[in-house]
Amino acid sequence: MQKIQQQILELRKKLHYHNRRYYVDDAPEISDYEYDQLYKELQALEAGHPELITPDSPTQRVGDKPAGQFLTVPHAKPMLSLENTYSEGELRDFEARIKKLLPGEDLEYVVELKIDGVGISVVYENGLMARGVTRGDGFSGEEITQNIRAIRSIPLSVDSADPAAGAFEVRGEVYIHRKEFERINLEREENGEAAFANPRNAAAGSLRLLDSRVTASRNLRAFFYYADFPPEAGITTQDQALAKLDALGFKTNPNRARCRDMEEVLAFIRHWEGKRDGLDYDVDGMVVKVNRLDLRERLGSTSKSPRWAVAFKYPAQQAATRIKDIVVQVGRTGTLTPVAELEPVFLSGSTISRATLHNEEEVARKDIRVGDHVFIEKGGEIIPKVIKVILEKRTGEELLFQFPAECPECGASTYKPEGEVARRCSNSACPAQLKERLRHFASRAAMDIDHLGPSIIDKLVDAGMVRDAADLYSLDYQRVASFDLMGEKSARNLGEAMEKSKGAGLKRLIFSLGIRFVGARAAEILSEHFDSMDKLAEAREEDLESIHEIGPKIARSVVLFFRQEENLKVISKLKEAGIRMEAVKQERGQLPLKGKQFVLTGTLSSMTRNEAKEKLARLGGRVMSSVTAKTDFLVCGEEPGSKLKKARELNVRALEEKELLEMIGEALS
Ligand code: IVH
């Protein structure tokens, strides 16, 4: 036994070391194959002796069960954002402000890359990772410990003998390599899922997955730039904190500099302007921080951002290229948008081959012609735009762009509504519009239908199988499979996803209809106010306008939408298909289980944990992960764990599954 324990400890130590060499130091010493062998050896030993498994064993990174929902938890200290600066002058102003607040102090700065990812906070207790949380709104975030554990560059435990290691919090940025981003998108497209717009979105999406096994497959990484070490650690500056993070096994970004004055800061920032494109990951600027922690303390923060740090944003990068062609795209509401097809050019980390030209007037105003050499720019937004024509390069061969009088997709006439700049296709059955509407219907914020990505939608529309959103619910999957539109497994997955979406709820349903001007927020307000589709459909313009936050534009658009016969037809088809058309009845204030805290343990037989959580949440209850004196009920499924013992000790009432069902039933009746 002792010998096995010894073996296990040694294997863990080796794996821990090589994991660090690979993921943190980027300097592997053994091959993947050798690593896997060690890993398997450890797995086998642990399988024979489960009592020897510890939570920081390398085999315990990824759980084998998907999580339920994520809980929202507060941050110990708010995670503020940084004020942005855009010029050297603004950076000098930053320094002047600080000097005024700290007269006579010798200032030193640390300059770091601003990693374009997702902010996280990770708490360690007694040397073990205890909790990982997203930045969220800065005051509280989602508890995603399972997924943070799945990021192999983040240590599960640190040397507990280190004076810094008692209890501390680290903050950093989770990001994804550009190559990995491309790989994920290819995979998603093959599966008929929507591609991520940029690496940051891919990182954010991967962090919020309920199944940490999928998160692990995304190869997320993290750089840490902040730590709240206990005083015993004796850390007094940012560069010491970063060095300590390194020593404890966290990955910090090596591209940083300690600068003795603002001139050095500016020099380092200039140095990185051209170099940042050469990195494997996106950087959206630089961060300048006061080095001494006691001075930071004295400077303090505003409600939004610390006074001791500032972000510097490089000007948007431009590139020169040539317009090969101008095509017109049809959007979900029939808007025609001219798009320039470009000779591919590399800009800010990706290859660009299209740029938006916004509308007819813009093309005329900038006098953009097919064949023109132009400057394009990638700003904060994802789609690059054409800034201006390089007139000196005109040869006279360029062609004026004629905006088509007919819709390029369906040939119907186009029109320009009063007071609007965009031309529209007049045919609401236009396949291009339909495809866009369906994409919107299926999107995350709308009905959130997995496995119904753009390419599948295109195929279904082109094959004539889907003419409106409701048709999606009566698809003949055998036919779909036999038409080679997708494999049998994908068809089955899609069927299940469609079924699940039926309960998406009124708010999502209203949003998914794509009523002009009705965004996610307006949909939420409308669903709260009218609590059923029928009531909304009957609302008069003045009823709508009387709602706080709903203006005349939205009111008019909603009324117009429900006046159109074809829209009513789709809604009644959706109703027949069994899509929920009502909001959940109770108002928040009168929820029957309001304020009650539940903890679940063991396996439930009539529903999954997730379903139980959702049901309880709908009735106002809260499901927490561990039993405390504040817990009202412990719900026990089969084989309840140690939580039952704890509940007994604390006199917390234990419920059998049957009792839970009764409670839910009563609350609903
Ligand atoms: S320091 C009080 N350092 O940028 C804020 N932030 O706009 C201290 N970020 O929420 C943040 N790289 O998610 C800091 N080297 C870096 C960073 C960095 C990326 C992110 C972080 C923060 C956001 C602020």
XYZ file of C-alpha atoms in Angstrom, residues 26-486:
461
model
C 6.374 26.413 -23.406
C 9.426 24.162 -23.160
C 8.387 20.496 -23.099
C 11.059 17.984 -22.189
C 9.229 14.790 -23.121
C 6.993 13.810 -26.012
C 3.198 13.778 -25.806
C 3.396 10.013 -26.030
C 5.667 9.742 -22.994
C 3.400 12.100 -21.083
C 0.354 10.000 -21.947
C 2.115 6.869 -20.737
C 2.826 8.423 -17.348
C -0.737 9.696 -17.192
C -2.202 6.293 -17.959
C 0.011 4.680 -15.381
C -1.283 7.081 -12.753
C -4.862 6.579 -13.887
C -4.510 2.831 -13.548
C -3.026 3.060 -10.058
C -5.720 5.467 -8.934
C -8.456 3.280 -10.382
C -7.241 0.479 -8.157
C -7.069 2.787 -5.125
C -9.731 5.470 -5.409
C -9.168 6.383 -1.757
C -5.779 7.771 -2.781
C -7.203 10.220 -5.335
C -6.699 13.858 -4.341
C -8.444 16.832 -5.941
C -5.175 18.190 -7.328
C -4.180 14.987 -9.085
C -3.540 15.628 -12.809
C -6.247 13.044 -13.521
C -8.837 15.219 -11.796
C -8.768 18.219 -14.122
C -11.856 17.308 -16.037
C -15.004 16.097 -14.351
C -17.023 13.377 -16.020
C -20.377 15.019 -15.414
C -21.618 18.250 -16.967
C -22.384 21.008 -14.476
C -25.884 22.323 -13.905
C -26.277 26.052 -14.181
C -23.531 28.370 -13.043
C -24.083 30.191 -9.786
C -23.470 33.903 -9.549
C -21.032 34.764 -6.777
C -19.677 38.119 -5.603
C -16.006 39.082 -5.963
C -14.045 39.788 -2.774
C -12.980 43.098 -4.322
C -14.618 44.451 -7.458
C -12.896 43.617 -10.741
C -12.685 47.103 -12.176
C -12.019 48.032 -15.753
C -9.244 50.236 -17.070
C -9.519 53.726 -18.398
C -8.415 53.873 -22.038
C -5.913 56.267 -23.540
C -5.196 56.664 -27.228
C -2.149 58.917 -27.450
C 1.177 59.651 -25.825
C -0.264 62.957 -24.661
C -3.010 61.175 -22.761
C -0.426 58.951 -21.096
C 1.529 62.018 -19.986
C -1.720 63.423 -18.567
C -2.142 60.175 -16.654
C 1.281 60.636 -15.124
C 0.621 64.292 -14.321
C -2.565 63.332 -12.444
C -0.698 60.752 -10.385
C 2.187 63.089 -9.586
C -0.260 65.643 -8.270
C -1.793 63.068 -5.960
C 1.607 61.755 -4.824
C 3.856 64.804 -4.558
C 7.537 64.049 -4.202
C 7.190 60.291 -4.748
C 9.539 58.528 -7.108
C 7.330 56.737 -9.607
C 8.098 53.492 -11.337
C 5.827 51.659 -13.756
C 5.306 48.171 -15.027
C 4.070 47.959 -18.605
C 2.311 44.770 -19.730
C 0.484 43.568 -22.800
C -3.276 43.896 -22.605
C -4.427 40.411 -23.480
C -7.676 40.338 -25.453
C -9.498 37.575 -23.643
C -11.831 37.031 -20.721
C -11.044 38.199 -17.198
C -11.195 35.588 -14.440
C -10.530 35.383 -10.731
C -9.231 32.230 -9.073
C -9.122 31.700 -5.319
C -6.728 29.272 -3.585
C -7.219 28.013 -0.073
C -4.628 25.952 1.810
C -2.682 25.591 -1.390
C -5.609 24.157 -3.379
C -7.684 25.767 -6.107
C -10.989 26.500 -4.400
C -12.975 28.571 -6.837
C -12.823 30.136 -10.293
C -15.164 32.953 -11.283
C -15.679 35.038 -14.446
C -15.328 38.799 -14.232
C -19.034 39.209 -14.942
C -20.177 42.769 -14.328
C -17.146 43.420 -12.117
C -19.027 42.952 -8.840
C -20.077 39.380 -9.268
C -19.435 36.708 -11.853
C -20.298 33.119 -12.663
C -18.692 30.339 -10.718
C -16.989 28.206 -13.348
C -14.464 26.283 -11.244
C -14.973 23.072 -13.242
C -13.972 24.826 -16.429
C -11.061 26.709 -14.900
C -9.713 23.351 -13.697
C -9.807 22.166 -17.296
C -7.264 24.818 -18.346
C -4.006 22.979 -18.052
C -1.770 25.994 -17.562
C -3.596 26.905 -14.341
C -2.250 24.991 -11.332
C -4.716 22.939 -9.274
C -2.457 23.333 -6.270
C 0.562 25.389 -5.274
C 3.398 24.728 -2.862
C 1.567 25.081 0.434
C 4.835 25.736 2.278
C 5.164 29.058 0.472
C 4.221 31.955 2.776
C 2.135 33.408 -0.057
C 0.049 30.275 -0.413
C -2.260 30.305 2.611
C -5.275 31.964 1.036
C -4.971 34.203 -1.983
C -6.733 35.333 -5.101
C -5.205 35.634 -8.559
C -6.667 37.409 -11.553
C -5.839 36.952 -15.152
C -7.043 36.657 -18.691
C -8.188 33.472 -20.373
C -7.431 33.546 -24.082
C -7.124 31.292 -27.062
C -4.433 31.046 -29.725
C -5.382 32.293 -33.175
C -4.585 28.881 -34.669
C -6.807 27.155 -32.143
C -9.575 29.654 -32.884
C -9.396 28.750 -36.562
C -9.408 25.045 -35.775
C -12.502 25.387 -33.571
C -14.325 27.384 -36.209
C -13.595 24.827 -38.907
C -14.920 22.123 -36.628
C -18.020 24.170 -35.841
C -18.741 24.823 -39.479
C -18.486 21.126 -40.212
C -20.993 20.491 -37.436
C -23.324 23.141 -38.760
C -22.708 25.445 -35.811
C -22.162 29.189 -36.033
C -18.514 30.218 -36.125
C -17.093 32.411 -33.358
C -16.451 35.968 -34.527
C -13.013 36.270 -32.940
C -10.679 34.478 -30.522
C -12.087 36.416 -27.558
C -15.614 35.196 -28.241
C -14.306 31.679 -28.667
C -12.593 31.886 -25.270
C -15.692 33.352 -23.607
C -17.970 30.734 -25.165
C -15.647 27.903 -24.174
C -15.479 29.089 -20.575
C -19.241 29.065 -20.248
C -19.834 25.518 -21.425
C -21.613 23.257 -18.989
C -19.474 20.299 -19.971
C -15.882 20.824 -18.855
C -14.752 18.003 -21.125
C -15.582 20.220 -24.074
C -13.860 23.158 -22.404
C -10.751 21.001 -22.020
C -10.813 20.225 -25.739
C -10.637 23.931 -26.576
C -7.044 24.394 -25.402
C -7.693 27.559 -23.475
C -4.750 29.335 -21.879
C -4.381 31.988 -19.252
C -1.960 34.749 -18.293
C -2.102 36.093 -14.744
C -1.367 39.719 -13.925
C -2.654 40.312 -10.421
C -2.557 38.602 -7.038
C -3.828 39.462 -3.616
C -1.178 37.727 -1.518
C -1.299 37.772 2.294
C 1.090 40.210 4.046
C 3.345 37.311 5.145
C 4.388 36.949 1.520
C 6.202 40.267 1.773
C 5.235 41.425 -1.720
C 5.449 45.180 -2.165
C 5.479 45.764 -5.918
C 3.805 44.567 -9.123
C 7.002 43.055 -10.494
C 7.474 41.087 -7.278
C 3.882 39.897 -7.490
C 4.437 38.727 -11.059
C 7.667 36.959 -10.079
C 5.850 35.259 -7.209
C 3.071 34.158 -9.550
C 5.729 32.659 -11.816
C 7.357 30.856 -8.915
C 4.032 29.392 -7.800
C 3.467 27.939 -11.273
C 1.118 30.506 -12.827
C 1.812 31.685 -16.324
C 2.552 35.385 -16.557
C 3.201 37.198 -19.791
C 6.964 37.510 -20.325
C 6.625 40.596 -22.513
C 6.702 43.219 -19.822
C 9.016 45.971 -18.652
C 9.752 47.849 -15.482
C 10.138 51.493 -16.437
C 11.666 54.247 -14.357
C 9.759 57.071 -16.029
C 7.134 57.846 -18.648
C 9.736 58.147 -21.416
C 10.711 54.527 -20.890
C 7.045 53.577 -20.835
C 6.460 55.310 -24.167
C 9.518 53.687 -25.709
C 8.294 50.228 -24.699
C 4.835 50.960 -26.054
C 6.277 52.142 -29.388
C 8.433 49.032 -29.498
C 5.348 46.810 -29.261
C 3.210 48.637 -31.789
C 4.596 46.718 -34.734
C 5.522 43.570 -32.875
C 2.205 42.561 -31.373
C 0.898 41.128 -34.654
C 3.666 38.572 -34.514
C 2.246 36.954 -31.368
C 0.099 33.822 -31.437
C -2.716 35.586 -29.588
C -4.622 38.873 -29.744
C -3.447 41.866 -27.776
C -5.714 44.903 -27.668
C -3.264 47.399 -26.222
C -0.861 47.868 -23.351
C -1.431 48.345 -19.636
C 0.648 50.813 -17.629
C 0.645 50.205 -13.869
C 2.243 51.982 -10.939
C 4.734 49.463 -9.582
C 4.609 50.108 -5.820
C 1.584 48.603 -4.098
C 1.570 51.136 -1.245
C 1.315 53.971 -3.773
C -1.552 52.180 -5.494
C -3.296 52.004 -2.169
C -2.924 55.742 -1.760
C -4.166 56.479 -5.270
C -7.228 54.290 -4.900
C -9.939 53.952 -7.551
C -12.920 55.711 -8.974
C -16.129 53.706 -9.137
C -15.068 52.346 -12.522
C -11.323 52.080 -12.662
C -8.167 52.302 -10.574
C -6.244 55.579 -10.631
C -2.953 53.666 -10.613
C -3.314 51.986 -13.993
C -4.359 52.876 -17.487
C -4.758 51.077 -20.806
C -3.169 52.330 -23.979
C -4.937 51.490 -27.238
C -2.987 51.550 -30.458
C -4.691 53.341 -33.336
C -6.724 50.986 -35.525
C -4.491 49.413 -38.105
C -4.992 50.092 -41.755
C -3.953 48.166 -44.796
C -4.013 48.871 -48.524
C -5.666 46.449 -50.925
C -7.819 46.379 -54.055
C -11.541 45.915 -54.537
C -12.096 42.956 -56.865
C -15.858 43.224 -56.880
C -18.805 44.693 -55.049
C -21.650 42.355 -54.168
C -24.937 43.039 -52.444
C -26.029 41.018 -49.425
C -29.596 40.665 -48.241
C -30.195 40.812 -44.485
C -32.962 39.396 -42.331
C -35.241 42.407 -42.711
C -34.490 42.666 -46.420
C -31.826 45.349 -46.101
C -29.433 45.344 -49.026
C -25.838 45.925 -47.977
C -23.043 46.449 -50.486
C -19.940 44.468 -49.579
C -16.492 44.855 -51.131
C -14.681 41.679 -52.103
C -11.013 42.371 -51.592
C -7.711 40.987 -52.610
C -6.883 39.168 -49.371
C -4.686 41.195 -47.060
C -3.309 40.494 -43.593
C -4.444 42.976 -40.942
C -4.282 42.855 -37.129
C -3.842 39.146 -36.902
C -6.184 37.851 -39.592
C -6.612 37.706 -43.336
C -9.316 40.027 -44.619
C -11.117 39.402 -47.890
C -14.355 41.362 -47.448
C -15.298 44.736 -46.047
C -18.658 46.390 -45.577
C -19.549 49.451 -47.624
C -22.634 50.113 -45.439
C -25.081 51.465 -48.048
C -25.585 53.046 -51.451
C -24.986 56.597 -50.221
C -21.721 55.675 -48.557
C -20.439 54.146 -51.795
C -21.357 57.324 -53.666
C -19.962 59.651 -51.000
C -16.588 57.914 -50.937
C -16.759 57.383 -54.696
C -15.790 53.733 -54.367
C -15.464 51.849 -57.655
C -14.783 48.255 -58.589
C -11.027 47.890 -59.177
C -10.101 50.746 -56.823
C -7.129 50.561 -54.498
C -8.390 51.377 -51.014
C -7.388 51.606 -47.367
C -9.300 49.352 -45.035
C -9.395 49.513 -41.269
C -10.260 47.099 -38.507
C -11.649 49.028 -35.587
C -13.331 47.656 -32.488
C -15.992 46.032 -34.642
C -15.447 42.706 -36.283
C -16.234 43.588 -39.891
C -13.550 45.769 -41.406
C -14.533 48.851 -43.352
C -13.237 50.712 -46.361
C -11.820 54.047 -45.234
C -10.945 55.721 -48.508
C -9.949 55.274 -52.100
C -6.277 55.755 -52.998
C -7.022 58.141 -55.882
C -3.410 58.293 -57.102
C -3.687 54.645 -58.065
C -6.715 55.063 -60.321
C -6.066 53.938 -63.875
C -9.396 54.872 -65.431
C -10.315 51.205 -65.805
C -12.345 51.180 -62.575
C -16.048 50.562 -62.899
C -18.771 52.618 -61.280
C -20.939 50.516 -59.017
C -24.567 50.317 -60.061
C -26.789 49.499 -57.123
C -29.184 46.838 -58.408
C -32.822 47.841 -58.826
C -33.882 44.284 -58.042
C -33.013 42.034 -55.159
C -29.920 40.081 -56.242
C -31.245 36.969 -54.483
C -34.865 36.715 -55.584
C -35.283 39.328 -58.283
C -38.105 41.165 -56.484
C -38.280 44.948 -56.643
C -36.495 47.015 -54.025
C -37.560 50.199 -52.253
C -36.154 52.769 -49.906
C -38.344 53.559 -46.904
C -38.738 57.263 -46.136
C -35.963 58.679 -44.034
C -33.789 55.572 -44.262
C -30.516 55.132 -46.069
C -30.812 51.434 -46.798
C -32.624 49.944 -49.756
C -34.751 46.853 -49.090
C -36.064 43.831 -50.908
C -39.854 43.937 -51.063
C -40.383 40.174 -51.014
C -40.718 38.770 -47.511
C -40.413 35.239 -48.917
C -36.998 36.085 -50.380
C -34.780 33.069 -49.599
C -31.887 35.275 -48.512
C -34.125 37.072 -46.019
C -35.579 33.797 -44.889
C -32.127 32.341 -44.246
C -31.134 35.352 -42.210
C -34.398 35.228 -40.255
C -33.870 31.566 -39.480
C -30.289 32.226 -38.410
C -31.586 34.839 -36.037
C -34.344 32.529 -34.811
C -31.820 29.812 -33.952
C -29.171 32.099 -32.453
C -27.926 31.997 -28.860
C -29.898 34.964 -27.586
C -33.047 33.830 -29.447
C -34.270 30.213 -29.368
C -30.708 28.966 -28.814
C -30.949 25.925 -31.073
C -27.761 23.874 -31.183
C -26.891 22.035 -34.389
C -28.828 24.492 -36.549
C -25.953 26.462 -37.995
C -25.879 28.656 -41.114
C -24.880 25.938 -43.552
C -27.686 23.597 -42.452
C -30.178 26.449 -42.720
C -28.978 27.225 -46.234
C -29.408 23.613 -47.254
C -32.879 23.298 -45.743
C -34.074 26.479 -47.434
C -32.472 25.614 -50.771
C -34.081 22.168 -50.686
C -37.449 23.846 -50.150
C -38.024 22.002 -46.875
C -38.324 25.097 -44.734
C -40.338 28.171 -45.656
C -40.662 29.700 -42.222
C -39.425 29.135 -38.682
C -42.374 26.911 -37.807
C -41.429 24.450 -40.570
C -38.308 23.682 -38.560
C -40.520 21.935 -36.013
C -42.205 19.637 -38.499
C -39.123 18.546 -40.399
C -39.155 15.014 -41.666
C -35.734 13.931 -40.454
C -35.702 10.800 -42.533
C -36.155 12.902 -45.600
C -33.517 15.308 -44.387
C -31.072 12.446 -43.959
C -32.002 10.819 -47.238
C -31.432 14.092 -49.084
C -27.873 13.932 -47.783
C -28.405 17.269 -46.071
C -26.891 15.884 -42.926
